[in-house]
PDB file of C-alpha atoms and ligand atoms in Angstrom:
ATOM      1  CA  UNK A 177     -28.917  35.767  36.732  1.00  0.00           C
ATOM      2  CA  UNK A 178     -29.985  39.433  36.317  1.00  0.00           C
ATOM      3  CA  UNK A 179     -28.945  41.822  38.855  1.00  0.00           C
ATOM      4  CA  UNK A 180     -31.379  44.652  39.525  1.00  0.00           C
ATOM      5  CA  UNK A 181     -31.557  47.835  41.789  1.00  0.00           C
ATOM      6  CA  UNK A 182     -35.040  48.719  43.170  1.00  0.00           C
ATOM      7  CA  UNK A 183     -36.200  52.278  43.635  1.00  0.00           C
ATOM      8  CA  UNK A 184     -39.196  53.249  45.677  1.00  0.00           C
ATOM      9  CA  UNK A 185     -38.443  50.254  47.776  1.00  0.00           C
ATOM     10  CA  UNK A 186     -40.910  50.954  50.644  1.00  0.00           C
ATOM     11  CA  UNK A 187     -43.672  51.893  48.101  1.00  0.00           C
ATOM     12  CA  UNK A 188     -46.553  49.524  47.404  1.00  0.00           C
ATOM     13  CA  UNK A 189     -44.882  48.481  44.223  1.00  0.00           C
ATOM     14  CA  UNK A 190     -41.409  48.445  45.476  1.00  0.00           C
ATOM     15  CA  UNK A 191     -42.312  45.946  48.097  1.00  0.00           C
ATOM     16  CA  UNK A 192     -43.821  43.705  45.607  1.00  0.00           C
ATOM     17  CA  UNK A 193     -41.039  43.765  43.404  1.00  0.00           C
ATOM     18  CA  UNK A 194     -38.594  42.887  46.276  1.00  0.00           C
ATOM     19  CA  UNK A 195     -40.976  40.204  47.417  1.00  0.00           C
ATOM     20  CA  UNK A 196     -41.190  38.773  43.859  1.00  0.00           C
ATOM     21  CA  UNK A 197     -37.608  39.101  43.419  1.00  0.00           C
ATOM     22  CA  UNK A 198     -36.894  36.889  46.611  1.00  0.00           C
ATOM     23  CA  UNK A 199     -38.792  34.084  45.206  1.00  0.00           C
ATOM     24  CA  UNK A 200     -37.060  33.987  41.636  1.00  0.00           C
ATOM     25  CA  UNK A 201     -33.818  32.206  40.998  1.00  0.00           C
ATOM     26  CA  UNK A 202     -33.226  34.447  37.645  1.00  0.00           C
ATOM     27  CA  UNK A 203     -33.146  37.662  39.660  1.00  0.00           C
ATOM     28  CA  UNK A 204     -30.781  38.965  42.268  1.00  0.00           C
ATOM     29  CA  UNK A 205     -31.240  42.354  44.051  1.00  0.00           C
ATOM     30  CA  UNK A 206     -27.991  44.353  44.069  1.00  0.00           C
ATOM     31  CA  UNK A 207     -29.393  47.135  46.082  1.00  0.00           C
ATOM     32  CA  UNK A 208     -32.781  49.096  46.858  1.00  0.00           C
ATOM     33  CA  UNK A 209     -33.244  52.641  47.722  1.00  0.00           C
ATOM     34  CA  UNK A 210     -36.082  54.730  49.215  1.00  0.00           C
ATOM     35  CA  UNK A 211     -36.749  58.551  49.625  1.00  0.00           C
ATOM     36  CA  UNK A 212     -37.461  58.294  53.257  1.00  0.00           C
ATOM     37  CA  UNK A 213     -35.463  56.030  55.611  1.00  0.00           C
ATOM     38  CA  UNK A 214     -36.388  52.506  56.196  1.00  0.00           C
ATOM     39  CA  UNK A 215     -35.104  50.797  59.432  1.00  0.00           C
ATOM     40  CA  UNK A 216     -35.861  47.207  58.644  1.00  0.00           C
ATOM     41  CA  UNK A 217     -34.887  45.291  55.654  1.00  0.00           C
ATOM     42  CA  UNK A 218     -37.628  44.542  53.119  1.00  0.00           C
ATOM     43  CA  UNK A 219     -37.898  40.864  51.987  1.00  0.00           C
ATOM     44  CA  UNK A 220     -34.452  40.386  53.325  1.00  0.00           C
ATOM     45  CA  UNK A 221     -32.851  43.597  51.431  1.00  0.00           C
ATOM     46  CA  UNK A 222     -31.321  46.476  53.244  1.00  0.00           C
ATOM     47  CA  UNK A 223     -32.879  49.724  51.864  1.00  0.00           C
ATOM     48  CA  UNK A 224     -30.489  52.711  51.307  1.00  0.00           C
ATOM     49  CA  UNK A 225     -31.146  56.330  50.867  1.00  0.00           C
ATOM     50  CA  UNK A 226     -32.053  57.594  47.521  1.00  0.00           C
ATOM     51  CA  UNK A 227     -29.547  60.328  48.039  1.00  0.00           C
ATOM     52  CA  UNK A 228     -26.762  57.685  47.406  1.00  0.00           C
ATOM     53  CA  UNK A 229     -28.314  56.389  44.085  1.00  0.00           C
ATOM     54  CA  UNK A 230     -25.541  57.427  41.793  1.00  0.00           C
ATOM     55  CA  UNK A 231     -22.835  56.133  44.162  1.00  0.00           C
ATOM     56  CA  UNK A 232     -24.724  52.856  44.577  1.00  0.00           C
ATOM     57  CA  UNK A 233     -24.849  52.391  40.815  1.00  0.00           C
ATOM     58  CA  UNK A 234     -21.155  53.050  40.245  1.00  0.00           C
ATOM     59  CA  UNK A 235     -20.339  50.598  43.132  1.00  0.00           C
ATOM     60  CA  UNK A 236     -22.754  47.771  42.300  1.00  0.00           C
ATOM     61  CA  UNK A 237     -23.233  48.146  38.742  1.00  0.00           C
ATOM     62  CA  UNK A 238     -26.611  46.367  38.520  1.00  0.00           C
ATOM     63  CA  UNK A 239     -27.839  45.075  35.196  1.00  0.00           C
ATOM     64  CA  UNK A 240     -31.191  46.903  35.433  1.00  0.00           C
ATOM     65  CA  UNK A 241     -32.944  49.476  37.674  1.00  0.00           C
ATOM     66  CA  UNK A 242     -36.549  48.626  38.210  1.00  0.00           C
ATOM     67  CA  UNK A 243     -38.506  51.856  39.137  1.00  0.00           C
ATOM     68  CA  UNK A 244     -41.998  52.317  40.387  1.00  0.00           C
ATOM     69  CA  UNK A 245     -41.899  55.776  42.049  1.00  0.00           C
ATOM     70  CA  UNK A 246     -43.136  59.181  40.537  1.00  0.00           C
ATOM     71  CA  UNK A 247     -42.540  61.094  37.506  1.00  0.00           C
ATOM     72  CA  UNK A 248     -39.868  63.646  38.876  1.00  0.00           C
ATOM     73  CA  UNK A 249     -37.876  60.911  40.706  1.00  0.00           C
ATOM     74  CA  UNK A 250     -38.211  58.333  37.793  1.00  0.00           C
ATOM     75  CA  UNK A 251     -36.505  60.939  35.469  1.00  0.00           C
ATOM     76  CA  UNK A 252     -33.605  61.645  38.162  1.00  0.00           C
ATOM     77  CA  UNK A 253     -33.007  57.658  38.099  1.00  0.00           C
ATOM     78  CA  UNK A 254     -33.302  57.727  34.257  1.00  0.00           C
ATOM     79  CA  UNK A 255     -30.581  60.332  34.031  1.00  0.00           C
ATOM     80  CA  UNK A 256     -28.460  58.439  36.420  1.00  0.00           C
ATOM     81  CA  UNK A 257     -28.944  55.187  34.414  1.00  0.00           C
ATOM     82  CA  UNK A 258     -27.927  56.872  31.074  1.00  0.00           C
ATOM     83  CA  UNK A 259     -24.782  58.280  32.881  1.00  0.00           C
ATOM     84  CA  UNK A 260     -23.816  54.738  34.160  1.00  0.00           C
ATOM     85  CA  UNK A 261     -25.138  52.894  31.082  1.00  0.00           C
ATOM     86  CA  UNK A 262     -27.478  50.783  33.426  1.00  0.00           C
ATOM     87  CA  UNK A 263     -30.693  49.613  31.800  1.00  0.00           C
ATOM     88  CA  UNK A 264     -34.137  51.037  33.148  1.00  0.00           C
ATOM     89  CA  UNK A 265     -37.511  49.267  33.404  1.00  0.00           C
ATOM     90  CA  UNK A 266     -39.975  51.875  34.653  1.00  0.00           C
ATOM     91  CA  UNK A 267     -43.667  51.249  35.599  1.00  0.00           C
ATOM     92  CA  UNK A 268     -44.017  54.847  36.881  1.00  0.00           C
ATOM     93  CA  UNK A 269     -47.019  56.561  35.522  1.00  0.00           C
ATOM     94  CA  UNK A 270     -48.017  60.396  35.170  1.00  0.00           C
ATOM     95  CA  UNK A 271     -45.286  61.749  32.927  1.00  0.00           C
ATOM     96  CA  UNK A 272     -46.246  64.883  30.977  1.00  0.00           C
ATOM     97  CA  UNK A 273     -44.893  65.413  27.579  1.00  0.00           C
ATOM     98  CA  UNK A 274     -41.636  66.874  28.744  1.00  0.00           C
ATOM     99  CA  UNK A 275     -41.144  64.041  30.923  1.00  0.00           C
ATOM    100  CA  UNK A 276     -41.682  61.476  28.315  1.00  0.00           C
ATOM    101  CA  UNK A 277     -39.375  63.341  26.062  1.00  0.00           C
ATOM    102  CA  UNK A 278     -36.548  63.302  28.849  1.00  0.00           C
ATOM    103  CA  UNK A 279     -37.240  59.581  29.133  1.00  0.00           C
ATOM    104  CA  UNK A 280     -36.864  59.071  25.562  1.00  0.00           C
ATOM    105  CA  UNK A 281     -33.557  61.081  25.590  1.00  0.00           C
ATOM    106  CA  UNK A 282     -32.229  58.755  28.172  1.00  0.00           C
ATOM    107  CA  UNK A 283     -32.969  55.872  25.873  1.00  0.00           C
ATOM    108  CA  UNK A 284     -30.298  57.262  23.448  1.00  0.00           C
ATOM    109  CA  UNK A 285     -27.616  56.093  26.136  1.00  0.00           C
ATOM    110  CA  UNK A 286     -29.041  53.070  27.802  1.00  0.00           C
ATOM    111  CA  UNK A 287     -31.836  50.654  27.277  1.00  0.00           C
ATOM    112  CA  UNK A 288     -35.305  51.946  28.533  1.00  0.00           C
ATOM    113  CA  UNK A 289     -38.491  49.978  28.868  1.00  0.00           C
ATOM    114  CA  UNK A 290     -41.441  51.938  30.093  1.00  0.00           C
ATOM    115  CA  UNK A 291     -44.931  50.417  30.536  1.00  0.00           C
ATOM    116  CA  UNK A 292     -47.953  51.943  32.189  1.00  0.00           C
ATOM    117  CA  UNK A 293     -49.072  48.227  32.892  1.00  0.00           C
ATOM    118  CA  UNK A 294     -46.968  45.186  33.381  1.00  0.00           C
ATOM    119  CA  UNK A 295     -49.814  42.655  33.592  1.00  0.00           C
ATOM    120  CA  UNK A 296     -50.093  40.061  30.749  1.00  0.00           C
ATOM    121  CA  UNK A 297     -53.883  40.333  31.173  1.00  0.00           C
ATOM    122  CA  UNK A 298     -53.805  44.111  30.451  1.00  0.00           C
ATOM    123  CA  UNK A 299     -51.706  43.282  27.353  1.00  0.00           C
ATOM    124  CA  UNK A 300     -54.378  40.968  26.091  1.00  0.00           C
ATOM    125  CA  UNK A 301     -56.987  43.577  26.909  1.00  0.00           C
ATOM    126  CA  UNK A 302     -55.046  46.052  24.792  1.00  0.00           C
ATOM    127  CA  UNK A 303     -55.181  43.679  21.880  1.00  0.00           C
ATOM    128  CA  UNK A 304     -58.805  42.929  22.326  1.00  0.00           C
ATOM    129  CA  UNK A 305     -59.702  46.476  22.526  1.00  0.00           C
ATOM    130  CA  UNK A 306     -57.974  47.374  19.171  1.00  0.00           C
ATOM    131  CA  UNK A 307     -59.752  44.411  17.671  1.00  0.00           C
ATOM    132  CA  UNK A 308     -63.141  45.327  19.216  1.00  0.00           C
ATOM    133  CA  UNK A 309     -62.825  48.972  18.081  1.00  0.00           C
ATOM    134  CA  UNK A 310     -62.020  48.112  14.540  1.00  0.00           C
ATOM    135  CA  UNK A 311     -64.960  45.616  14.414  1.00  0.00           C
ATOM    136  CA  UNK A 312     -67.507  48.067  15.898  1.00  0.00           C
ATOM    137  CA  UNK A 313     -66.509  51.348  13.964  1.00  0.00           C
ATOM    138  CA  UNK A 314     -69.559  53.238  14.887  1.00  0.00           C
ATOM    139  CA  UNK A 315     -69.790  52.364  18.719  1.00  0.00           C
ATOM    140  CA  UNK A 316     -69.849  55.100  21.402  1.00  0.00           C
ATOM    141  CA  UNK A 317     -66.643  54.100  23.665  1.00  0.00           C
ATOM    142  CA  UNK A 318     -66.430  54.999  27.349  1.00  0.00           C
ATOM    143  CA  UNK A 319     -63.443  53.914  29.580  1.00  0.00           C
ATOM    144  CA  UNK A 320     -63.723  53.491  33.338  1.00  0.00           C
ATOM    145  CA  UNK A 321     -60.791  52.915  35.566  1.00  0.00           C
ATOM    146  CA  UNK A 322     -60.908  52.042  39.274  1.00  0.00           C
ATOM    147  CA  UNK A 323     -57.809  52.379  41.639  1.00  0.00           C
ATOM    148  CA  UNK A 324     -56.965  52.473  45.469  1.00  0.00           C
ATOM    149  CA  UNK A 325     -57.609  55.946  47.308  1.00  0.00           C
ATOM    150  CA  UNK A 326     -53.843  56.933  47.467  1.00  0.00           C
ATOM    151  CA  UNK A 327     -53.353  56.796  43.637  1.00  0.00           C
ATOM    152  CA  UNK A 328     -52.024  60.269  42.459  1.00  0.00           C
ATOM    153  CA  UNK A 329     -52.355  60.447  38.715  1.00  0.00           C
ATOM    154  CA  UNK A 330     -55.790  60.383  37.028  1.00  0.00           C
ATOM    155  CA  UNK A 331     -56.728  58.735  34.546  1.00  0.00           C
ATOM    156  CA  UNK A 332     -54.518  55.893  35.110  1.00  0.00           C
ATOM    157  CA  UNK A 333     -51.408  55.509  32.844  1.00  0.00           C
ATOM    158  CA  UNK A 334     -53.083  52.218  31.731  1.00  0.00           C
ATOM    159  CA  UNK A 335     -56.113  54.250  30.837  1.00  0.00           C
ATOM    160  CA  UNK A 336     -54.041  56.655  28.655  1.00  0.00           C
ATOM    161  CA  UNK A 337     -52.510  53.825  27.016  1.00  0.00           C
ATOM    162  CA  UNK A 338     -55.947  52.148  26.151  1.00  0.00           C
ATOM    163  CA  UNK A 339     -57.187  55.658  24.719  1.00  0.00           C
ATOM    164  CA  UNK A 340     -54.088  55.867  22.418  1.00  0.00           C
ATOM    165  CA  UNK A 341     -54.885  52.291  21.440  1.00  0.00           C
ATOM    166  CA  UNK A 342     -58.568  53.237  20.669  1.00  0.00           C
ATOM    167  CA  UNK A 343     -57.711  56.514  19.023  1.00  0.00           C
ATOM    168  CA  UNK A 344     -55.062  54.628  16.835  1.00  0.00           C
ATOM    169  CA  UNK A 345     -57.926  52.588  15.309  1.00  0.00           C
ATOM    170  CA  UNK A 346     -60.652  55.115  15.267  1.00  0.00           C
ATOM    171  CA  UNK A 347     -59.209  58.514  14.074  1.00  0.00           C
ATOM    172  CA  UNK A 348     -62.766  60.046  14.170  1.00  0.00           C
ATOM    173  CA  UNK A 349     -62.428  59.885  17.913  1.00  0.00           C
ATOM    174  CA  UNK A 350     -60.671  63.035  18.904  1.00  0.00           C
ATOM    175  CA  UNK A 351     -62.004  64.473  22.237  1.00  0.00           C
ATOM    176  CA  UNK A 352     -61.425  62.935  25.607  1.00  0.00           C
ATOM    177  CA  UNK A 353     -64.309  63.994  28.100  1.00  0.00           C
ATOM    178  CA  UNK A 354     -63.289  63.373  31.653  1.00  0.00           C
ATOM    179  CA  UNK A 355     -66.529  62.899  33.469  1.00  0.00           C
ATOM    180  CA  UNK A 356     -69.710  64.692  32.869  1.00  0.00           C
ATOM    181  CA  UNK A 357     -71.853  67.140  34.800  1.00  0.00           C
ATOM    182  CA  UNK A 358     -74.876  69.455  34.123  1.00  0.00           C
ATOM    183  CA  UNK A 359     -76.114  69.765  30.637  1.00  0.00           C
ATOM    184  CA  UNK A 360     -73.489  67.508  28.936  1.00  0.00           C
ATOM    185  CA  UNK A 361     -74.976  65.549  25.962  1.00  0.00           C
ATOM    186  CA  UNK A 362     -72.493  63.085  24.285  1.00  0.00           C
ATOM    187  CA  UNK A 363     -71.113  63.927  20.887  1.00  0.00           C
ATOM    188  CA  UNK A 364     -70.135  61.351  18.201  1.00  0.00           C
ATOM    189  CA  UNK A 365     -66.351  62.191  18.384  1.00  0.00           C
ATOM    190  CA  UNK A 366     -65.664  61.891  22.139  1.00  0.00           C
ATOM    191  CA  UNK A 367     -64.422  59.049  24.417  1.00  0.00           C
ATOM    192  CA  UNK A 368     -65.826  59.551  28.016  1.00  0.00           C
ATOM    193  CA  UNK A 369     -63.307  58.731  30.684  1.00  0.00           C
ATOM    194  CA  UNK A 370     -64.084  58.017  34.176  1.00  0.00           C
ATOM    195  CA  UNK A 371     -61.592  57.645  37.176  1.00  0.00           C
ATOM    196  CA  UNK A 372     -62.802  56.243  40.472  1.00  0.00           C
ATOM    197  CA  UNK A 373     -60.903  55.971  43.674  1.00  0.00           C
ATOM    198  CA  UNK A 374     -61.770  53.755  46.457  1.00  0.00           C
ATOM    199  CA  UNK A 375     -60.221  51.445  49.078  1.00  0.00           C
ATOM    200  CA  UNK A 376     -57.410  49.339  48.123  1.00  0.00           C
ATOM    201  CA  UNK A 377     -58.385  48.188  44.689  1.00  0.00           C
ATOM    202  CA  UNK A 378     -55.136  47.394  42.727  1.00  0.00           C
ATOM    203  CA  UNK A 379     -56.548  48.319  39.489  1.00  0.00           C
ATOM    204  CA  UNK A 380     -59.646  47.726  37.117  1.00  0.00           C
ATOM    205  CA  UNK A 381     -60.161  48.962  33.618  1.00  0.00           C
ATOM    206  CA  UNK A 382     -63.385  48.591  31.421  1.00  0.00           C
ATOM    207  CA  UNK A 383     -63.800  49.728  27.939  1.00  0.00           C
ATOM    208  CA  UNK A 384     -67.440  49.807  26.918  1.00  0.00           C
ATOM    209  CA  UNK A 385     -68.452  49.781  23.399  1.00  0.00           C
ATOM    210  CA  UNK A 386     -72.060  50.742  22.893  1.00  0.00           C
ATOM    211  CA  UNK A 387     -74.145  50.460  19.572  1.00  0.00           C
ATOM    212  CA  UNK A 388     -77.780  50.011  18.605  1.00  0.00           C
ATOM    213  CA  UNK A 389     -79.263  47.295  20.664  1.00  0.00           C
ATOM    214  CA  UNK A 390     -75.979  45.837  21.737  1.00  0.00           C
ATOM    215  CA  UNK A 391     -73.209  46.745  24.017  1.00  0.00           C
ATOM    216  CA  UNK A 392     -69.662  45.113  24.339  1.00  0.00           C
ATOM    217  CA  UNK A 393     -67.761  45.395  27.678  1.00  0.00           C
ATOM    218  CA  UNK A 394     -64.006  44.409  28.044  1.00  0.00           C
ATOM    219  CA  UNK A 395     -62.955  44.329  31.549  1.00  0.00           C
ATOM    220  CA  UNK A 396     -59.588  43.438  33.335  1.00  0.00           C
ATOM    221  CA  UNK A 397     -59.146  43.350  37.054  1.00  0.00           C
ATOM    222  CA  UNK A 398     -55.978  43.055  38.903  1.00  0.00           C
ATOM    223  CA  UNK A 399     -56.243  40.671  41.889  1.00  0.00           C
ATOM    224  CA  UNK A 400     -53.152  41.993  43.456  1.00  0.00           C
ATOM    225  CA  UNK A 401     -49.987  43.832  42.622  1.00  0.00           C
ATOM    226  CA  UNK A 402     -47.907  40.909  42.405  1.00  0.00           C
ATOM    227  CA  UNK A 403     -48.788  40.504  38.769  1.00  0.00           C
ATOM    228  CA  UNK A 404     -47.228  44.015  38.069  1.00  0.00           C
ATOM    229  CA  UNK A 405     -44.032  42.966  39.754  1.00  0.00           C
ATOM    230  CA  UNK A 406     -43.623  39.622  38.083  1.00  0.00           C
ATOM    231  CA  UNK A 407     -44.108  41.338  34.636  1.00  0.00           C
ATOM    232  CA  UNK A 408     -41.567  44.063  35.559  1.00  0.00           C
ATOM    233  CA  UNK A 409     -39.063  41.397  36.671  1.00  0.00           C
ATOM    234  CA  UNK A 410     -39.771  39.442  33.519  1.00  0.00           C
ATOM    235  CA  UNK A 411     -38.889  42.876  31.612  1.00  0.00           C
ATOM    236  CA  UNK A 412     -35.848  43.223  33.561  1.00  0.00           C
ATOM    237  CA  UNK A 413     -34.633  39.842  32.828  1.00  0.00           C
ATOM    238  CA  UNK A 414     -35.252  40.419  29.073  1.00  0.00           C
ATOM    239  CA  UNK A 415     -33.697  43.864  28.878  1.00  0.00           C
ATOM    240  CA  UNK A 416     -30.451  43.064  30.598  1.00  0.00           C
ATOM    241  CA  UNK A 417     -27.662  43.311  28.166  1.00  0.00           C
ATOM    242  CA  UNK A 418     -29.533  45.139  25.316  1.00  0.00           C
ATOM    243  CA  UNK A 419     -28.344  47.931  23.314  1.00  0.00           C
ATOM    244  CA  UNK A 420     -29.478  51.454  24.177  1.00  0.00           C
ATOM    245  CA  UNK A 421     -32.956  52.227  22.869  1.00  0.00           C
ATOM    246  CA  UNK A 422     -36.784  52.353  23.379  1.00  0.00           C
ATOM    247  CA  UNK A 423     -38.439  49.070  24.315  1.00  0.00           C
ATOM    248  CA  UNK A 424     -41.829  47.885  24.810  1.00  0.00           C
ATOM    249  CA  UNK A 425     -43.555  45.266  27.027  1.00  0.00           C
ATOM    250  CA  UNK A 426     -45.162  43.547  24.094  1.00  0.00           C
ATOM    251  CA  UNK A 427     -41.553  42.574  22.980  1.00  0.00           C
ATOM    252  CA  UNK A 428     -41.102  40.969  26.269  1.00  0.00           C
ATOM    253  CA  UNK A 429     -44.361  39.041  26.028  1.00  0.00           C
ATOM    254  CA  UNK A 430     -43.770  38.067  22.265  1.00  0.00           C
ATOM    255  CA  UNK A 431     -40.209  36.492  23.249  1.00  0.00           C
ATOM    256  CA  UNK A 432     -41.704  34.481  26.204  1.00  0.00           C
TER     257      UNK A 432
HETATM  258  P1  NAD B 185     -46.486  54.411  46.496  1.00  0.00           P
HETATM  259  O1  NAD B 185     -46.927  55.823  46.744  1.00  0.00           O
HETATM  260  O2  NAD B 185     -46.905  53.301  47.259  1.00  0.00           O
HETATM  261  O3  NAD B 185     -44.860  54.321  46.291  1.00  0.00           O
HETATM  262  C1  NAD B 185     -44.091  55.093  45.615  1.00  0.00           C
HETATM  263  C2  NAD B 185     -42.668  55.079  46.000  1.00  0.00           C
HETATM  264  O4  NAD B 185     -41.927  56.099  45.331  1.00  0.00           O
HETATM  265  C3  NAD B 185     -42.425  55.427  47.505  1.00  0.00           C
HETATM  266  O5  NAD B 185     -41.345  54.586  47.951  1.00  0.00           O
HETATM  267  C4  NAD B 185     -41.955  56.850  47.500  1.00  0.00           C
HETATM  268  O6  NAD B 185     -41.029  57.142  48.577  1.00  0.00           O
HETATM  269  C5  NAD B 185     -41.218  56.800  46.187  1.00  0.00           C
HETATM  270  N1  NAD B 185     -41.122  58.207  45.615  1.00  0.00           N
HETATM  271  C6  NAD B 185     -42.260  58.870  45.157  1.00  0.00           C
HETATM  272  N2  NAD B 185     -41.809  60.146  44.872  1.00  0.00           N
HETATM  273  C7  NAD B 185     -40.300  60.213  45.011  1.00  0.00           C
HETATM  274  C8  NAD B 185     -39.550  61.316  44.875  1.00  0.00           C
HETATM  275  N3  NAD B 185     -39.640  62.632  44.401  1.00  0.00           N
HETATM  276  N4  NAD B 185     -38.150  60.876  45.085  1.00  0.00           N
HETATM  277  C9  NAD B 185     -37.736  59.660  45.546  1.00  0.00           C
HETATM  278  N5  NAD B 185     -38.735  58.654  45.767  1.00  0.00           N
HETATM  279  C10 NAD B 185     -40.006  58.929  45.432  1.00  0.00           C
HETATM  280  O7  NAD B 185     -46.990  54.224  44.849  1.00  0.00           O
HETATM  281  P2  NAD B 185     -47.146  52.824  44.048  1.00  0.00           P
HETATM  282  O8  NAD B 185     -48.403  52.363  44.329  1.00  0.00           O
HETATM  283  O9  NAD B 185     -46.054  51.791  44.441  1.00  0.00           O
HETATM  284  O10 NAD B 185     -46.891  53.187  42.555  1.00  0.00           O
HETATM  285  C11 NAD B 185     -45.809  53.847  42.009  1.00  0.00           C
HETATM  286  C12 NAD B 185     -45.875  54.121  40.751  1.00  0.00           C
HETATM  287  O11 NAD B 185     -46.159  52.980  39.856  1.00  0.00           O
HETATM  288  C13 NAD B 185     -47.011  54.884  40.287  1.00  0.00           C
HETATM  289  O12 NAD B 185     -46.684  55.739  39.083  1.00  0.00           O
HETATM  290  C14 NAD B 185     -48.108  54.122  39.783  1.00  0.00           C
HETATM  291  O13 NAD B 185     -49.132  54.559  38.812  1.00  0.00           O
HETATM  292  C15 NAD B 185     -47.244  53.113  39.153  1.00  0.00           C
HETATM  293  N6  NAD B 185     -47.701  51.626  38.981  1.00  0.00           N
HETATM  294  C16 NAD B 185     -47.539  51.236  37.620  1.00  0.00           C
HETATM  295  C17 NAD B 185     -47.960  49.877  37.485  1.00  0.00           C
HETATM  296  C18 NAD B 185     -47.393  49.114  36.278  1.00  0.00           C
HETATM  297  O14 NAD B 185     -47.707  48.138  36.021  1.00  0.00           O
HETATM  298  N7  NAD B 185     -46.637  49.808  35.349  1.00  0.00           N
HETATM  299  C19 NAD B 185     -48.609  49.088  38.637  1.00  0.00           C
HETATM  300  C20 NAD B 185     -48.966  49.753  39.637  1.00  0.00           C
HETATM  301  C21 NAD B 185     -48.366  51.039  40.019  1.00  0.00           C
END
């Protein structure tokens, strides 16, 4: 049994994590916190104030904190986890370079697993994109991501991960062009990146590889957010008890 604490409990993902945890017998929720007060329990769990986070960690000693919030708060939670030796699974996106560095610093004191996407389908998409990019070395590549209208960061963390994957294979592609307007001919060394925001879309990512007389399109669509919650809980169960360090969601999948 893995004991978790959930941050951002009243957010879209926090609610999904609590609902998924309630249905699993390998996960127990030690406590949950949210920035603003929550009167009613969520999936049977009382939600405390974020202000008490360090005290709650000390009192409950969970195995893992599962965090889907924002980059500033995630870093505060990471510091507290490092101080208390509690492992951290974070799906939060939108970290800048300093934020990523701070998260890595926390992993010197505790186990940290960060993933921009906890869907197994997206993990498969990443592998397929790397293969297709290698197989079509002259293709023009464009990436389009689509999310709900309340998403803050753009392009999505998953889009950035896919771009890193593509650039890891094609080192001639060294410019990310975010949308186009006016006189904007395409150059051979760019990847076009397009972010759409509409309605309540959980997340779509398409990588388009265009060559002469043929195109290949690789697309993932998240049906709902439960896939991210399940993946994060799988990661939490896997991470519990591990040594301090930086871990990857592919390691969780490979061990499944
Ligand atoms: P949301 O806005 O619905 O919820 C965010 C939660 O974090 C809220 O409870 C909010 O109160 C809390 N929060 C935000 N800033 C805070 C702060 N400064 N201090 C304390 N609490 C704070 O957002 P969401 O859709 O649940 O997404 C949360 C994060 O998870 C985003 O970064 C999103 O991109 C990411 N996400 C990742 C995955 C994945 O698989 N890795 C999937 C979906 C969303």
